[in-house]
Steps between C-alpha positions, in 0.01 A plus 500: 500500500531809720318805370686831495342834438639693205451873477305627204552803283311727740716408798628800697876506542646727769844648508756292689651638822817697429748432770707810432219713650488500878182408682299751703642368823857532371434856385361593842804347668732688267329836558470461875582824680494719192287814505306607195566855393335715238669525165679815386251732330604697197313773315378444149335161533641154566868465422764245575676574828873464493697307756656820632157649570387188682810507719450867571136442603605219732768722651249780565260257666777362718606852597146589605480195724831586663388856561181374661693265728741779590215736580337245731819413685629859515252603769667256742861608438703775663489679832164663424353187345180344629535191719356166399200419717532156661224390742596221741203263537486231774309207349539279810399583857860463625663702220733765638487822297743683727767230468474497120546877465782504754687226313498711183630804689778295662608355166594853389675578827234741621295516815126479469324799659251428774200634307574260211355213703144622451523800262628569151876538458730570206819296459774658289674226300810692393654190348223481238429879496134459593267539797246255640196606701391220733135494610453264797147360492290374780245226445230740382336405171419852374853619582647214297292583192574873525874445536518265200302744285806729499772236550789434262610180674364293785674298772288196585606359835429129556597274784656154501312417821148634444277464198357794308159564656175615338592866545820451299313319222238777481778758473669310218172470309433872541851592382465265204160636392576872529828483302826309504812645656847351526496288815794370705401189699707471816513207741563557871570272795673246278757441774230329709460230234731194497770516237372202303149650471598854399513426130153342500362797697641744244354296213162499668503876554618561143214291359256691723622836364481374142127437543457879506814617317604226252809689383661503844750215520736627769444510875705762685631490853628777729708285735839651405640808328565329167139392463382846606722658233350263244153625590613864487669444164179350364296802614740762362580331169144407395251740349153513658225330303271749327136524610306695240207598722740637763758659270230701318429682827728706724545340839704545817586314817492765770809548716367795695147635553418840652172681558401868516153568636284744308178439689383272778434214258723550194850616419796461267681168494868504397626164371873464432660220305654394169281548193456186295313408184374778275564862605278653767271772366354767728189523280406141574359344815673261740352201681563438870422147616183473712409868450449562127612759245630851569639800313867604498592842629861496376801275449843596635839335491632344820871417461678297765722680750861497376824469693591770755765661279257552210225756468144394570284498185175692524168351392377631167146534372460242225135520399180684590148437370345718233145603594359437153666157463480356852268202547204556729367268767162448333463123469142470374238699314190645657198338330236735360163337563327740260682334210331165558292353220127545543386162368230402751184401304186710533158366600384509137799291391435250778133470400600454137745224596231318700261523209766360266556204733124434513484504122787249484309272735175542308327661797438851363135440394290202404659164447717430197301451175585259218354445152387138464242303295144524615406247764856471640528501878761699691680176590525400131607850404802474729643228271479710185844635406526877504747706298731564791518125570580403141879509523508283813240253366690448179821398681322282755300307241787469251631162612158339561348613170797416278302249292207734465731776379642269235150442357443873473845577362520834328230661710565767756619353829385794707199419717220734412326706757139454605388799296661361185330159540155660507500780247120521471354741753170310508660176615689625811434717800684664791464333836641594841773270622513372855757671716833325517510563871253221559748218485356170599844355573558729796485368853336660797706724732582225752616252237701771326675594826575136581657436158699821526643390836604167348657686210700720737632198691608339174668824394687522830647154441605605150670812638705290741614252236537727195675838522500575127231767542582690822287801399178298489231630735131428561235758427323617817145368511336783694687793339452616143804412288489828308527685832765271645713509182405846376863609456598195293501471123537227243790475253489299183881479501704571810806589291350706216163643609526878543496650849527873556777557760347835605154360572357513855828597665504542879571830671851381587593517132452877515772519768780328305731616221549332165750541214421556137813300414666336800807365315580836344465679833717239668780543244492878543493493880782245530721686251446831681592343835856431379584871488553693824732721701557248780724223370513149639772444760487850647438546872199728530232620738138494384274754671146359511218739590177448694603168654306392812699485819417129534734429208796638689394336827491160324860541381733254668871478419485125550247467216556590132334826393443495123405795280374447144434764237191474282475548128249740352133392547594215735304667779172489304246224565389271222390142433795260532510165321756262649595160362530260795538132569415319820785383722538123510552490878170673578233235556194699609229631270574827321180693424446822314459806722690339788705760696867494400814703562641598160876560474541679165855616445585737785136559607267296721120514509208305645273396212222259405593383149254368243635207298430425134637275230820606328388466137578697183276316253197726492447807285262665748747511794261296720656264755324251723484569872641226724358441846798290610867486407622154403853363503705502182293764318572862417251764612461875483434682828317832463517767772486876534846638567763757404633493144814299432741512205699191409496132592479535876496185716188450713440270797174434684526401866235395747541643846542271798507554875876558484591798283835335420339184364269607215388225264597533134187438291605599147763692310527652157571808292317823427338495152326827413240758603241409236166636626322352197577145609161342577478238776174310447344275760321202350203314643333199344127445543420134454183318402386141465334342192143401586397370158727450200399458137797505265623862489209631702475469876297627794735640767416561866673618819687781319225755564183493706274759336404614155644851527851368563484273196413781260750732668789259430364371170764676280789330686655199334479158668762228508526150644774302670508269198572785261158588358400861431147633491254767611171543682197465277206576729364458849276210597270542795559719801759301700807579293480228235630610160538354154853519358648418159860373458735439209493122545321217679494532878536224757306469823811499720630829357499827696388829349712805584461872453818706549458851635776756558543806718793738514653531844737759642738501795401690810669827597674361809870554424676639805862557591638209701649616829611164635861607451469726804506187716865454587456170683753225441422137422524271802813289497429127510810288467463159335816298500578321176659158488745364244221281362292812433786659314539203276 
């Protein structure tokens, strides 16, 4: 008969599934696209909100969104509206920028001016009541990044005959990492492809573009007027994608640059163009690429010349700096060396420390004395348990003496000391113990050196096969460990042990600025930047004072000249923490303190970043230093640099022989300017068990003299098999030491001592001037075949 389980009285019965309630997936599908909004607040506590109030709140929210969209698009409309900036980027060596721009002019029935082939030009699209500013780009990497920093749209020219080369891929990666813009992929030379292969070529190019811009599903062509009008309609009807780091700053693409000399080296630079982003403020600084930050002398309007039958509008003064509110050019503090802490120990303190170490070793006077029965030798006295050994002896003998403890049940289990066993003064005496330095198990110097060499060879093989402990190092044999590792300390817990962030700071920390509350300052600075006299979309001239003449000499109408306004405090130097991740295509080793070119927003610097783990688990704000950057992990790069507000994109490039072919190493986002963030470098001193007896063991090869053992005695020990212990005492003079652990030890285990030292980045941040090189990438044409396209 088949047995069947029957539930008892204590059986738990759950509620059945009610089908009238939708599942979580169905609810998510039903609410797709809906935006959560805050409920209507009423005074006097919680009350029921009527349906009319809910509708009114939704209407107000919808009205605010429409006003925001109208405000954004209004700067592009009308005769005095700002043009939409559209760089034309040739991704392939045979891409024809001139032909693409000319096709768009012809589609509107206009003739392209001669200067538009290589310089900026503005196309009036009267049909759509907007203007488009074309920026023809040469194959210069820095020019491409600068143009797309201020771009609203981007024309990406690809060829049906030639593949996109490495320069084009590097440009796409840079555009993608610094901030997305609306792109218009265009295919050229499609007429050279056979009719039956054109569709496959377009599919191949579309899939290539979707690797970088997944939302782009359409491939444009400029072969006839209808397709050109489609591209123009797309540019004029779409709104530019917002970029928060850019829109929080005022910026301008220069149309005209003039220079008035004040002295032989400096003068006033006049930059004319359309103001974009937040309003320009004469009290704030501006950043000129490759030359740094400068003060504004004044801002004037610069209206376009009108028709001949209308009066010419004069330029008006829009804003001038206020002396008490204008930002200065002081980027760093001057350290006061008289404020340094006077903590160097005196000679008396050093002598006292040496005497304390001698007392710990039992070397301060005569040998150690012990009270033992009369007639006991020093060898026998060593086996008598002392008070300080009682707790360890009890645990070690517990398992072996289990039967004996049962016979004496009810008695005190604590092992008595030698003094308690012999209470009568007449029956015991004090004798001098033999020094523990005379260890009979030690080898002579030659045998010790030979075994140490064999140990090092074995360790080298372990390093090659096991990379679980990359911080493991060997203690130098001929240098004192307390001198070699004098700046290191031990931590009982890496996440919770206290560490003073203002302890032993370098002089460079006296040169930087820090915030009492960074988030509060950021909110105030960003909110103040919204208000200003110079509105976005106006054509203005910014007068910049004390600009070196080299800045004007480097100006070239065929290259984009970008001007960015800084927020308050963004000129000051501080400690920057940047969250980065290594690029998958980079295959070489990435080490800390390697020279890099940092592209951070609209600024470029040469730096040597220090990498650390990106962790938030600890309460002491201590993060482990990383010597190398691995794939697939998130790191924090720490450098000295100017203060940044907001989530600014950051890219680290490694320079190559060709300035137009830098190698992308990593990319990420700016985190904060936390100067209290501690980056701790860890080293692991390792030792080998020489003799093991349950929880006690004699360890060698970690230190090589007695002074080092007692110096590092307070530091906790650990093993690769998970045991925890500490140093008990030194044995002999060759670095042998007795250690106690929390469990039995095995002979094949390795003893480790973790030491930590705080490290700081070096003050080597300099302005990157590689953008002054106006060379163009060499054109190498590689013909693509239909098989490649498929």
